[in-house]
Amino acid sequence: AGAALLQRQTSAADLERERMEVAAARMEEHTFTSTLVQVTRTEMTEELHERGLGFDQDKEDVNAEILRWRMTRYTPRSLYCMTLSNPLRRRAIDLLEWRWFDRLILLTIALNCGFMASDDPLNLDPASPHMVLLTNMGILFQAIFTFEAGTKIIGMGVFMGHNTYLRDGWNCLDIFIVITGLLEFFPATGGNSSSVILRTFRLLRPLRALRAVGRFKDLRMLVELLIGCVPMLANVFGLISFIFFVFGILGVQLWGGFLQGKCYDVDIGYIHVEDENEVCSSLPGGMNPCPPGEQCLLLYTNPWFDIVSFDTIGNAMIVIFQVMVQEDWATVMYTIWDSYSLWTWVYFVVLNVVGPMFAIQLFLVVVANKYSDAKQKQNEAENAAVCLYEVKVGFVTANLPKSTKSGAAMDPYVRVQVDEKWKKTRVIKNSSVPEWNEYFIFPVSAPTSHAEVVLYNWQRYGIHEQLGRVTVHVGMLDDNEEGTDKWYELVVGDGASVDGSVRIRTQWRRNDGEEWSPMPEIEDEEDVEEEDAEDEDLSLWGWFRHYALELAESQALSTLTIVTIFINVGTMAADHDCDLLEQVYCRGFKRDLELANLIFTCFFSVELMIKLIGLGPVNYLKDTSNLFDMIIVSLSVVELPAGIDQYNCYNQNEDATLGAKECEGGGNGTAVLRSFRLVRVLRIGKLVRAFPQIQRQLKVITKTIGAVSSLVALILLFILIFAILGMSLFG
């Protein structure tokens, strides 16, 4: 009785404590802080839960695992006072690890660039709606950037320790931009000098766009690559400087003062200045001598606002720079022709060969070599890291072997171990064909890593019964860069096989920012069984589809289609404008072309139907080129009635007075439909399949476009920065 009373009191105390915890949770349920923490921790907690402990651990174990994981990434103390257990720092780290935090900062940077680009330098009224909006948004953006920097400093620490805020050069750039942005809001009290300083700080606002570079790995690598190339480009700069000086000195010695010539009429004192950039020839070999009675005197200014000249080494180097960047250099050469001699072309041709065609290309060679070395070092660093990549192991279902301790129905679960980490699935009660559909994430630390999978039958008492095991190699990536979805036969401890198997799916990725590798396309077993059943008892439709499949996959149809495409393109190229009333052949020619187009449309439609019936809509549309082909054929079918009307129009008697324009227009809007026929030219793309070399080149071009996209984005970013800077300086 005493034990029962004590048990009831304990239960009542537990219920009371639980009621108080629920009440406290409900009170904090709608606060901003709790909501923010809940949102920022959800995805990360699930990820770390999967990585470290599986699905069978409680919340305290998850928090302990998160703390251990953070000890490897963050310094033990931030600002000399906040440990990893500090509530403020813990919530700051939660916010930093939230995947939407960087995305929102990127969105803020993009909006900030947009508002800076919309600034009107001519609008000097601070009370105008546009200026008020820009000012308020500037304050909001600066507050967001300051909050981001403060959050990172609290979470990561300032400088002392590993992985702190200022140990990353991009974070140094961020804090510099934030500090200069804050100085912009300080009141100016020193007259003109303060306004100049304030304007200087405002000129630094376009640098906020550079903060986007640090958020993208490829852009960061490109910028670091260009900075790393500067020492290697010293020899190239020296060579180009030598070219500048040698050709500059040669130009000064040859043509110093010769570009100041103008024709003077000495008798009346008249100077010809109709074209200030025109230069006369003071020597017999020049191409622009003065008219009779006038004399070329070198007393005027040089052309193009006294910039293009060889009077000094500085002006000569400016002209050489213009030639080397290929900016209207031929006009400069023609001006030298006019003033000196035709043979000056040798100077400019040699300068073009030595400069743009040789020395400038050295920049690309150095950058390309540096990029190749950087990619190789990056791959080596990834391979030499503690975690080569991550693998996701999934358990779908299993065919259980016979158990010695139970009947047909068992309580199976799976235990998997990669390196030193192990996890297990949930137990499926009373099942002969269990379905788990559970996935676990493991870091792969060596190329020899294996996933040891053991299938157990759960026992209420004693040791769980081992039904079988299998070893899956996960240390090396597949060459096809796809995941796996396979059935593995189970074996026992001595290596003997048992009558059982387990279906395991694996996917991999190199880091958290990448997507998981795609799963291979595997035909479902039910579909295979249905196809086998159809093969055993084919109906009339089944036999028709069978022959359609053989025809769709035959080489004869492929060859005939290619020849037809060539003929179709040839007939479209042969079309030209002619007058039905004046030229006798025109009506018959147009009629034959329309008839050929109708035949081609019918042929391509029949080809499409054969492939759709034989391969099936799903298999046919899996290929992107087939989808493209289907769209073209559909447009051709839509245009088919218009083509029939035009054929009938051209098929009238030759003495008819109906012209070509009336046939093409038709008065029914068929001219718009006729434009669909131009899409048929794109069918030439199907010929790529017949030429493997061209197909490989297209694949190389496609991969190159993806690699160049980061460089194009970096160039556009710098264009935006200098455009906004130009608006601030010269607008």
XYZ file of C-alpha atoms in Angstrom:
731
model
C 0.000 0.000 0.000
C 2.855 2.364 0.835
C 4.536 1.635 -2.483
C 1.294 2.257 -4.365
C 0.781 5.549 -2.525
C 4.348 6.631 -3.321
C 3.850 5.712 -6.959
C 0.621 7.773 -7.148
C 2.383 10.778 -5.568
C 5.266 10.463 -8.037
C 2.852 10.251 -10.965
C 0.968 13.285 -9.709
C 4.236 15.224 -9.372
C 5.254 14.226 -12.879
C 1.901 15.309 -14.283
C 2.125 18.635 -12.458
C 5.668 19.248 -13.756
C 4.602 18.345 -17.283
C 1.600 20.683 -17.019
C 3.843 23.554 -15.910
C 6.307 22.910 -18.774
C 3.479 22.907 -21.318
C 2.106 26.145 -19.876
C 5.551 27.779 -20.044
C 6.024 26.565 -23.611
C 2.674 28.000 -24.597
C 3.603 31.357 -23.062
C 6.822 31.448 -25.105
C 5.222 29.912 -28.143
C 4.421 33.148 -29.934
C 7.412 35.267 -28.931
C 9.657 36.485 -31.733
C 12.820 35.022 -30.208
C 11.437 31.526 -29.730
C 9.944 31.519 -33.215
C 13.226 32.668 -34.765
C 15.249 30.077 -32.879
C 12.778 27.333 -33.761
C 12.922 28.211 -37.464
C 16.701 28.544 -37.607
C 17.382 25.308 -35.714
C 14.900 22.987 -37.396
C 16.769 22.134 -40.590
C 20.184 22.090 -38.929
C 18.991 19.855 -36.087
C 17.519 17.356 -38.522
C 20.732 17.325 -40.540
C 22.976 16.874 -37.496
C 20.580 14.329 -36.063
C 20.965 12.261 -39.207
C 24.718 12.753 -39.353
C 25.606 11.862 -35.820
C 23.033 9.706 -34.113
C 20.264 8.463 -36.368
C 16.584 8.628 -35.518
C 16.574 6.811 -32.209
C 18.098 9.442 -29.919
C 16.414 12.016 -27.751
C 16.693 15.801 -27.733
C 19.448 15.933 -25.111
C 21.692 13.691 -27.197
C 21.063 15.869 -30.241
C 22.010 19.020 -28.334
C 25.170 17.327 -27.077
C 26.070 16.267 -30.599
C 25.456 19.794 -31.902
C 27.750 21.184 -29.196
C 30.507 18.681 -30.033
C 30.181 19.484 -33.727
C 30.388 23.233 -33.076
C 33.541 22.820 -31.002
C 35.307 21.709 -34.183
C 34.094 24.734 -36.180
C 34.087 27.659 -33.750
C 36.567 29.113 -31.304
C 35.861 28.172 -27.657
C 35.377 31.794 -26.560
C 34.003 34.784 -28.420
C 34.934 38.325 -27.306
C 36.836 36.719 -24.398
C 33.616 36.133 -22.444
C 31.058 34.054 -24.377
C 31.494 30.295 -24.563
C 29.632 27.970 -26.895
C 27.046 27.419 -24.169
C 26.292 31.130 -23.830
C 22.617 31.693 -24.785
C 23.337 34.822 -26.864
C 26.191 33.207 -28.777
C 24.241 29.970 -29.200
C 21.377 31.817 -30.850
C 23.795 33.840 -32.996
C 25.337 30.583 -34.261
C 21.859 29.168 -34.875
C 21.154 32.163 -37.075
C 24.474 31.857 -38.932
C 23.858 28.167 -39.654
C 20.363 28.826 -40.938
C 20.554 28.267 -44.679
C 18.245 31.215 -45.404
C 20.468 33.685 -43.544
C 22.997 34.034 -46.382
C 20.202 34.002 -48.944
C 18.461 36.923 -47.252
C 21.761 38.825 -47.084
C 22.278 38.185 -50.799
C 18.776 39.473 -51.501
C 19.555 42.569 -49.443
C 22.772 43.155 -51.406
C 20.879 42.825 -54.694
C 18.198 45.284 -53.547
C 20.881 47.671 -52.315
C 22.593 47.594 -55.719
C 19.262 48.233 -57.410
C 18.520 51.271 -55.264
C 22.041 52.639 -55.768
C 21.632 52.217 -59.529
C 18.313 54.127 -59.407
C 19.963 57.177 -57.826
C 19.520 60.371 -59.873
C 22.568 62.669 -59.592
C 20.567 65.607 -60.985
C 17.963 65.353 -58.228
C 19.402 67.613 -55.496
C 16.178 68.050 -53.530
C 16.475 65.979 -50.312
C 12.725 66.345 -49.686
C 11.670 64.716 -52.962
C 9.906 61.333 -52.633
C 12.656 59.521 -54.524
C 15.445 60.914 -52.331
C 13.461 60.212 -49.152
C 12.933 56.606 -50.279
C 16.633 56.164 -51.101
C 17.649 57.623 -47.734
C 15.286 55.409 -45.744
C 16.254 52.297 -47.674
C 19.930 53.158 -47.206
C 19.389 53.287 -43.439
C 17.559 49.943 -43.561
C 20.304 48.276 -45.630
C 23.015 49.641 -43.362
C 21.147 48.339 -40.307
C 20.877 44.868 -41.877
C 24.580 44.780 -42.776
C 25.534 45.990 -39.295
C 23.319 43.322 -37.717
C 24.945 40.670 -39.921
C 28.467 41.770 -38.935
C 27.533 41.879 -35.244
C 25.954 38.427 -35.412
C 29.046 36.959 -37.047
C 31.376 38.618 -34.534
C 29.351 37.243 -31.614
C 29.066 33.782 -33.122
C 32.565 33.403 -34.600
C 34.708 35.691 -32.450
C 36.783 38.635 -33.668
C 40.363 37.527 -34.275
C 41.772 35.267 -31.555
C 41.180 31.580 -32.238
C 40.485 29.428 -35.274
C 37.832 30.289 -37.864
C 37.233 33.713 -36.344
C 35.644 36.606 -38.196
C 38.680 38.675 -39.198
C 40.778 35.664 -40.229
C 38.812 35.600 -43.477
C 39.822 38.327 -45.925
C 36.279 38.621 -47.265
C 35.004 39.344 -43.769
C 37.639 42.092 -43.476
C 36.207 43.624 -46.634
C 32.692 43.324 -45.179
C 33.560 45.047 -41.908
C 35.416 47.819 -43.771
C 32.323 48.496 -45.896
C 30.072 48.409 -42.823
C 32.268 50.861 -40.895
C 32.538 53.300 -43.810
C 28.778 53.037 -44.251
C 28.250 53.969 -40.604
C 30.593 56.967 -40.918
C 28.361 58.242 -43.695
C 25.572 58.847 -41.179
C 27.671 60.969 -38.826
C 26.764 64.685 -38.966
C 29.174 66.937 -40.880
C 30.439 69.875 -38.798
C 33.556 71.060 -40.605
C 32.278 72.892 -43.639
C 33.741 72.008 -47.023
C 36.334 69.595 -45.655
C 33.646 67.521 -43.925
C 31.524 67.475 -47.075
C 34.515 66.213 -49.068
C 35.098 63.429 -46.514
C 31.401 62.557 -46.553
C 31.433 62.410 -50.351
C 34.481 60.139 -50.186
C 32.648 57.724 -47.906
C 29.648 57.753 -50.211
C 31.909 56.819 -53.100
C 32.648 53.578 -51.242
C 28.999 52.523 -51.305
C 29.336 50.677 -54.660
C 31.789 48.336 -52.924
C 28.788 46.773 -51.169
C 28.219 44.788 -54.341
C 31.572 43.081 -53.731
C 30.074 41.475 -50.639
C 28.181 39.169 -52.974
C 31.478 37.675 -54.176
C 32.211 36.173 -50.779
C 28.920 34.253 -50.825
C 29.745 32.232 -53.958
C 32.604 29.749 -53.969
C 33.324 30.057 -57.695
C 33.413 33.851 -57.622
C 35.676 33.806 -54.587
C 38.037 31.422 -56.324
C 38.176 33.634 -59.434
C 38.955 36.781 -57.455
C 41.585 35.009 -55.373
C 42.955 33.549 -58.592
C 43.321 36.982 -60.210
C 45.000 38.353 -57.085
C 47.332 35.366 -56.998
C 48.252 35.936 -60.651
C 49.684 39.416 -59.969
C 53.187 38.187 -58.969
C 53.263 35.835 -61.947
C 52.273 38.656 -64.293
C 55.292 40.766 -63.316
C 57.320 39.448 -66.266
C 54.419 40.070 -68.621
C 54.052 43.643 -67.331
C 57.800 44.113 -67.813
C 57.605 42.879 -71.416
C 54.665 45.131 -72.241
C 56.376 48.114 -70.590
C 59.450 47.427 -72.719
C 57.250 47.389 -75.847
C 55.668 50.680 -74.793
C 59.021 52.403 -74.279
C 60.726 51.052 -77.406
C 57.871 51.853 -79.766
C 57.224 55.142 -77.949
C 60.788 56.335 -78.357
C 60.746 55.225 -82.005
C 57.514 57.162 -82.620
C 58.882 60.319 -80.977
C 62.025 60.156 -83.092
C 60.097 59.632 -86.324
C 56.917 61.713 -86.017
C 57.455 64.213 -83.244
C 55.636 67.403 -84.272
C 54.453 66.064 -87.651
C 50.794 65.830 -86.620
C 50.488 69.620 -86.134
C 50.515 70.419 -89.841
C 47.788 72.550 -91.458
C 47.606 74.122 -94.900
C 48.252 77.898 -94.881
C 47.677 80.423 -97.650
C 50.666 82.650 -96.981
C 49.473 85.466 -99.227
C 46.127 86.055 -97.489
C 46.961 84.419 -94.166
C 44.144 81.829 -94.345
C 44.310 78.475 -92.568
C 42.147 75.503 -93.502
C 40.461 74.297 -90.304
C 37.286 72.803 -91.734
C 38.327 69.473 -90.181
C 40.483 69.940 -87.097
C 41.519 66.281 -87.153
C 42.817 66.478 -90.725
C 46.598 66.675 -91.025
C 48.551 67.822 -94.077
C 51.859 66.433 -95.322
C 54.983 68.561 -94.861
C 57.173 65.968 -96.624
C 57.078 64.748 -100.224
C 56.133 61.200 -99.205
C 52.952 62.158 -97.355
C 49.492 61.156 -98.607
C 47.758 64.531 -98.010
C 49.754 67.382 -99.621
C 48.447 70.949 -99.615
C 46.830 72.452 -102.747
C 48.983 74.609 -105.054
C 49.682 78.042 -103.592
C 49.442 76.802 -99.987
C 52.083 75.530 -97.621
C 51.918 72.915 -94.840
C 53.173 74.541 -91.646
C 53.608 72.659 -88.359
C 52.018 75.432 -86.283
C 48.604 74.043 -85.349
C 47.516 71.724 -82.548
C 47.531 67.945 -82.729
C 44.305 66.141 -83.791
C 41.684 64.873 -81.381
C 42.040 67.659 -78.828
C 45.854 67.560 -78.882
C 45.865 63.981 -77.517
C 46.972 61.877 -80.500
C 50.588 62.861 -81.063
C 54.158 61.666 -80.774
C 55.540 64.927 -79.407
C 56.368 63.445 -75.980
C 56.915 59.951 -74.658
C 53.718 60.225 -72.596
C 51.538 61.052 -75.615
C 53.266 58.351 -77.630
C 52.486 55.727 -74.977
C 48.827 56.771 -74.984
C 48.709 56.221 -78.761
C 50.479 52.850 -78.381
C 47.954 51.805 -75.715
C 45.128 52.708 -78.117
C 46.738 50.551 -80.802
C 47.294 47.610 -78.460
C 43.678 47.546 -77.298
C 42.583 47.724 -80.964
C 40.511 50.884 -80.393
C 40.264 52.750 -83.749
C 43.968 52.212 -84.356
C 43.544 52.245 -88.151
C 42.464 55.920 -88.033
C 45.701 56.811 -86.207
C 47.677 54.933 -88.855
C 45.891 56.773 -91.681
C 46.673 60.096 -89.986
C 50.378 59.194 -89.935
C 50.071 58.264 -93.605
C 48.717 61.687 -94.405
C 51.443 63.533 -92.532
C 54.526 61.377 -93.143
C 54.525 58.375 -95.483
C 52.605 55.318 -96.606
C 55.352 53.036 -95.311
C 54.488 53.794 -91.723
C 52.139 50.811 -91.883
C 55.142 48.614 -90.984
C 55.311 50.275 -87.543
C 51.639 49.625 -86.782
C 51.576 46.084 -88.162
C 54.613 45.069 -86.104
C 53.096 46.749 -83.036
C 49.872 44.767 -83.552
C 51.732 41.493 -83.938
C 54.022 42.029 -80.946
C 51.361 43.646 -78.763
C 47.752 42.323 -79.003
C 48.666 39.085 -80.799
C 51.556 38.108 -78.558
C 52.137 40.049 -75.343
C 48.452 40.472 -74.387
C 47.837 36.766 -74.948
C 50.486 36.035 -72.339
C 48.006 37.322 -69.737
C 45.567 34.596 -70.735
C 48.289 31.949 -70.656
C 49.353 32.916 -67.139
C 45.764 33.076 -65.877
C 44.917 29.726 -67.512
C 47.946 28.029 -65.937
C 47.142 29.544 -62.567
C 43.514 28.414 -62.874
C 44.609 24.885 -63.721
C 46.953 24.803 -60.720
C 44.239 26.214 -58.447
C 41.710 23.572 -59.544
C 44.274 20.832 -59.048
C 45.106 22.093 -55.549
C 41.404 22.350 -54.748
C 40.821 18.740 -55.811
C 43.853 17.585 -53.832
C 42.635 19.489 -50.782
C 39.208 17.909 -51.067
C 40.712 14.449 -51.416
C 43.122 15.026 -48.529
C 40.442 16.377 -46.198
C 39.145 14.421 -43.244
C 35.808 14.024 -44.992
C 36.178 13.322 -48.702
C 32.464 13.702 -49.252
C 29.142 12.662 -47.792
C 27.144 9.586 -48.680
C 23.439 9.102 -48.037
C 22.525 5.461 -47.459
C 18.858 4.598 -47.748
C 17.044 1.378 -46.917
C 13.907 0.779 -48.967
C 12.752 -2.780 -48.384
C 14.030 -6.333 -47.943
C 13.227 -9.959 -48.658
C 13.721 -11.621 -45.286
C 15.381 -15.012 -44.975
C 13.838 -17.724 -42.879
C 14.273 -17.268 -39.151
C 15.176 -20.041 -36.757
C 13.518 -18.336 -33.778
C 10.224 -17.146 -35.252
C 7.770 -17.844 -37.997
C 7.184 -16.022 -41.250
C 6.477 -12.657 -39.584
C 9.410 -10.998 -37.869
C 10.417 -7.633 -36.368
C 13.302 -6.622 -38.636
C 15.547 -3.567 -38.460
C 18.850 -2.617 -40.105
C 22.067 -1.430 -38.488
C 24.592 0.363 -40.765
C 28.108 1.513 -39.942
C 30.475 3.687 -42.031
C 33.925 4.168 -40.498
C 33.250 4.778 -36.791
C 29.655 6.026 -37.062
C 26.699 3.692 -36.884
C 22.952 4.165 -37.134
C 19.916 1.970 -37.248
C 16.441 2.034 -38.720
C 13.199 1.677 -36.852
C 11.806 -1.772 -36.090
C 8.994 -2.976 -38.378
C 6.648 -5.110 -36.305
C 5.243 -8.404 -37.627
C 6.408 -8.047 -41.229
C 7.721 -10.475 -43.793
C 8.440 -7.756 -46.402
C 9.434 -4.648 -44.397
C 9.474 -1.188 -45.932
C 11.637 1.401 -44.159
C 12.295 4.223 -46.650
C 14.817 5.705 -44.209
C 18.023 7.538 -45.121
C 21.183 8.281 -43.140
C 24.086 10.619 -43.914
C 27.706 9.620 -43.240
C 30.986 11.481 -43.810
C 33.322 9.371 -45.937
C 36.903 9.748 -44.690
C 38.878 7.375 -46.930
C 38.683 5.846 -50.433
C 38.552 2.413 -48.761
C 35.438 3.161 -46.691
C 32.677 0.554 -46.603
C 29.137 0.530 -45.319
C 28.629 -2.516 -43.118
C 24.914 -3.365 -43.235
C 23.489 -5.928 -40.818
C 19.844 -7.075 -40.841
C 18.460 -8.064 -37.419
C 15.287 -9.636 -36.104
C 14.399 -7.735 -32.950
C 13.970 -9.882 -29.834
C 12.244 -8.762 -26.684
C 14.660 -10.736 -24.505
C 18.244 -11.632 -25.135
C 20.449 -10.921 -28.143
C 18.759 -9.824 -31.344
C 18.868 -12.438 -34.080
C 21.180 -11.621 -36.983
C 19.488 -12.487 -40.276
C 22.334 -11.560 -42.601
C 24.844 -8.909 -43.549
C 26.256 -7.196 -46.624
C 29.183 -4.853 -47.324
C 28.680 -1.889 -49.679
C 31.745 -0.013 -50.943
C 31.210 3.767 -50.545
C 34.801 5.063 -50.605
C 34.978 5.809 -54.346
C 32.562 7.848 -56.410
C 30.873 6.375 -59.456
C 32.161 7.505 -62.852
C 28.628 8.236 -64.065
C 28.108 10.621 -61.109
C 24.814 8.954 -60.251
C 23.561 7.260 -57.144
C 22.810 3.556 -56.880
C 19.604 1.637 -56.320
C 20.389 -2.072 -56.050
C 19.376 -5.311 -54.381
C 22.152 -6.914 -52.334
C 22.142 -10.579 -51.340
C 22.643 -11.239 -47.648
C 25.386 -13.449 -46.285
C 26.090 -14.869 -42.834
C 29.266 -14.575 -40.776
C 31.133 -17.398 -42.555
C 30.380 -15.894 -45.987
C 27.655 -18.346 -46.943
C 24.692 -16.802 -48.720
C 21.197 -16.900 -47.300
C 17.842 -16.748 -48.991
C 17.347 -13.030 -48.452
C 18.222 -9.621 -49.885
C 17.957 -5.939 -49.047
C 17.356 -2.992 -51.334
C 19.814 -0.142 -50.657
C 20.010 3.296 -52.260
C 23.143 5.462 -52.078
C 23.693 9.070 -53.083
C 26.688 11.342 -52.550
C 27.704 14.989 -52.522
C 30.993 16.778 -51.878
C 29.715 19.364 -49.395
C 26.565 20.745 -47.828
C 26.075 23.335 -50.566
C 25.752 20.795 -53.382
C 22.721 18.807 -54.406
C 22.673 15.054 -53.950
C 23.665 13.005 -56.976
C 20.677 11.960 -59.098
C 19.274 8.490 -58.806
C 19.558 6.213 -61.843
C 16.495 5.519 -63.906
C 15.388 2.021 -62.994
C 12.393 0.406 -64.546
C 9.833 -0.518 -61.952
C 9.268 -4.229 -61.380
C 5.546 -3.873 -61.858
C 6.103 -2.409 -65.309
C 8.452 -5.283 -66.149
C 5.870 -7.818 -65.049
C 3.195 -6.086 -67.121
C 5.459 -6.078 -70.186
C 6.247 -9.765 -69.684
C 2.527 -10.505 -69.437
C 1.897 -8.562 -72.639
C 4.670 -10.473 -74.421
C 3.061 -13.778 -73.438
C -0.387 -12.833 -74.792
C -0.107 -10.104 -77.431
C -3.312 -8.649 -78.768
C -3.727 -6.921 -82.111
C -2.655 -3.643 -80.512
C 0.254 -5.429 -78.875
C 1.511 -6.778 -82.187
C 1.078 -3.338 -83.766
C 3.069 -1.712 -80.976
C 5.716 -4.435 -81.228
C 6.318 -3.746 -84.924
C 6.169 0.003 -84.308
C 8.943 -0.365 -81.704
C 11.118 -2.345 -84.102
C 10.584 0.279 -86.800
C 11.253 3.178 -84.405
C 14.571 1.652 -83.323
C 15.614 0.601 -86.824
C 18.537 2.169 -88.663
C 16.461 2.428 -91.833
C 14.002 4.903 -90.318
C 16.856 6.947 -88.848
C 18.658 7.140 -92.197
C 15.452 7.991 -94.060
C 14.672 10.751 -91.559
C 18.136 12.287 -91.956
C 17.874 12.268 -95.760
C 14.391 13.788 -95.547
C 15.655 16.559 -93.276
C 18.401 17.407 -95.785
C 15.883 17.525 -98.628
C 13.480 19.613 -96.523
C 16.178 22.159 -95.723
C 17.199 22.220 -99.386
C 13.658 22.946 -100.596
C 13.257 25.706 -98.025
C 16.586 27.212 -99.138
C 15.460 27.081 -102.781
C 12.410 29.244 -102.079
C 12.686 32.829 -103.341
C 10.495 35.760 -104.251
C 9.073 35.814 -107.764
C 6.152 37.390 -109.616
C 3.306 35.055 -110.538
C 2.050 37.404 -113.248
C 5.375 38.256 -114.891
C 7.389 35.042 -114.544
C 5.907 31.933 -116.113
C 7.711 29.352 -113.945
C 6.800 31.013 -110.661
C 3.333 29.535 -110.108
C 4.407 25.949 -110.760
C 7.540 26.425 -108.659
C 5.583 27.730 -105.670
C 3.019 24.944 -106.060
C 5.696 22.253 -106.050
C 7.326 23.753 -102.954
C 4.014 23.767 -101.111
C 3.367 20.173 -102.136
C 6.829 19.158 -100.908
C 6.217 20.920 -97.598
C 2.935 19.055 -97.172
C 4.702 15.754 -97.870
C 7.445 16.573 -95.372
C 4.895 17.474 -92.712
C 3.064 14.193 -93.246
C 6.319 12.221 -93.113
C 7.479 13.848 -89.874
C 4.014 13.362 -88.355
C 4.048 9.661 -89.240
C 7.563 9.341 -87.807
C 6.399 10.985 -84.586
C 3.397 8.648 -84.292
C 5.576 5.556 -84.903
C 7.976 6.539 -82.139
C 5.209 7.536 -79.725
C 3.434 4.207 -80.226
C 6.564 2.056 -80.263
C 8.547 3.662 -77.457
C 5.596 4.931 -75.450
C 5.028 8.577 -74.500
C 7.077 8.368 -71.290
C 10.170 6.764 -72.829
C 9.943 8.987 -75.904
C 9.778 12.232 -73.934
C 12.666 11.272 -71.639
C 15.005 12.519 -74.370
C 15.012 16.316 -74.554
C 15.701 16.285 -78.291
C 12.557 14.199 -78.819
C 10.525 16.776 -76.915
C 12.010 19.508 -79.097
C 11.177 17.465 -82.214
C 7.605 16.915 -81.012
C 7.077 20.673 -80.566
C 8.304 21.350 -84.119
C 6.082 18.670 -85.617
C 3.081 19.955 -83.646
C 3.619 23.460 -85.004
C 3.897 22.034 -88.502
C 0.565 20.213 -88.065
C -1.054 23.438 -86.854
C 0.195 25.111 -90.044
C -1.002 22.239 -92.262
C -4.438 23.720 -93.179
C -2.793 26.962 -94.233
C -0.366 25.015 -96.419
C -3.261 23.211 -98.111
C -4.989 26.540 -98.837
C -1.802 27.957 -100.346
C -1.320 24.865 -102.488
C -4.854 25.215 -103.831
C -4.222 28.920 -104.460
C -1.065 28.247 -106.482
C -2.771 25.368 -108.296
C -5.161 27.676 -110.143
C -4.976 28.205 -113.894
C -1.913 30.059 -115.109
C -4.033 32.844 -116.609
C -5.465 33.697 -113.152
C -4.787 37.204 -111.909
C -4.211 36.180 -108.287
C -0.723 37.198 -107.145
C 1.723 35.620 -104.735
C 1.009 38.091 -101.948
C -2.678 37.237 -102.012
C -1.881 33.493 -101.826
C 0.447 33.939 -98.898
C -1.945 36.234 -97.063
C -5.140 34.435 -97.828
C -7.166 36.966 -95.871
C -7.562 34.437 -93.029
C -4.451 35.118 -90.982
C -2.604 32.235 -92.612
C 0.515 34.371 -93.014
C 1.016 34.078 -89.264
C 0.599 30.317 -89.373
C 2.947 30.095 -92.334
C 5.715 31.522 -90.179
C 5.593 28.283 -88.169
C 7.200 26.550 -91.140
C 10.417 28.399 -90.455
C 10.757 26.347 -87.280
C 11.380 23.282 -89.434
C 14.869 24.531 -90.104
C 15.676 23.692 -86.489
C 15.193 20.020 -87.311
C 18.725 20.146 -88.637
C 19.695 19.728 -84.973
C 18.692 16.055 -85.201
C 21.597 15.534 -87.575
C 23.974 15.970 -84.660
C 23.250 12.375 -83.634
C 24.686 11.179 -86.933
C 28.023 12.928 -86.313
C 29.639 11.910 -82.996
C 32.478 14.413 -83.382
C 30.052 17.325 -83.570
C 28.110 15.897 -80.643
C 31.268 15.790 -78.509
C 32.120 19.353 -79.485
C 28.654 20.508 -78.449
C 29.063 18.794 -75.081
C 32.396 20.554 -74.595
C 30.803 23.882 -75.480
C 27.952 23.214 -73.045
C 30.370 22.444 -70.206
C 32.445 25.506 -71.114
C 29.383 27.738 -70.858
C 28.782 26.488 -67.339
C 32.411 27.138 -66.365
C 32.462 30.600 -67.936
C 29.220 31.643 -66.217
C 31.105 32.525 -63.014
C 33.531 34.709 -64.956
C 30.675 36.440 -66.768
C 28.926 37.057 -63.436
C 32.134 38.560 -62.010
C 32.540 40.830 -65.036
C 28.929 42.000 -64.791
C 29.426 42.668 -61.081
C 32.455 44.869 -61.758
C 30.577 46.652 -64.541
C 27.794 47.417 -62.061
C 30.285 48.679 -59.456
C 32.080 50.999 -61.865
C 28.783 52.186 -63.361
C 27.491 53.238 -59.929
C 30.894 54.757 -59.108
C 30.793 56.711 -62.371
C 27.332 58.017 -61.539
C 28.601 59.194 -58.142
C 31.701 60.877 -59.606
C 30.576 62.301 -62.933
C 26.764 62.259 -62.792
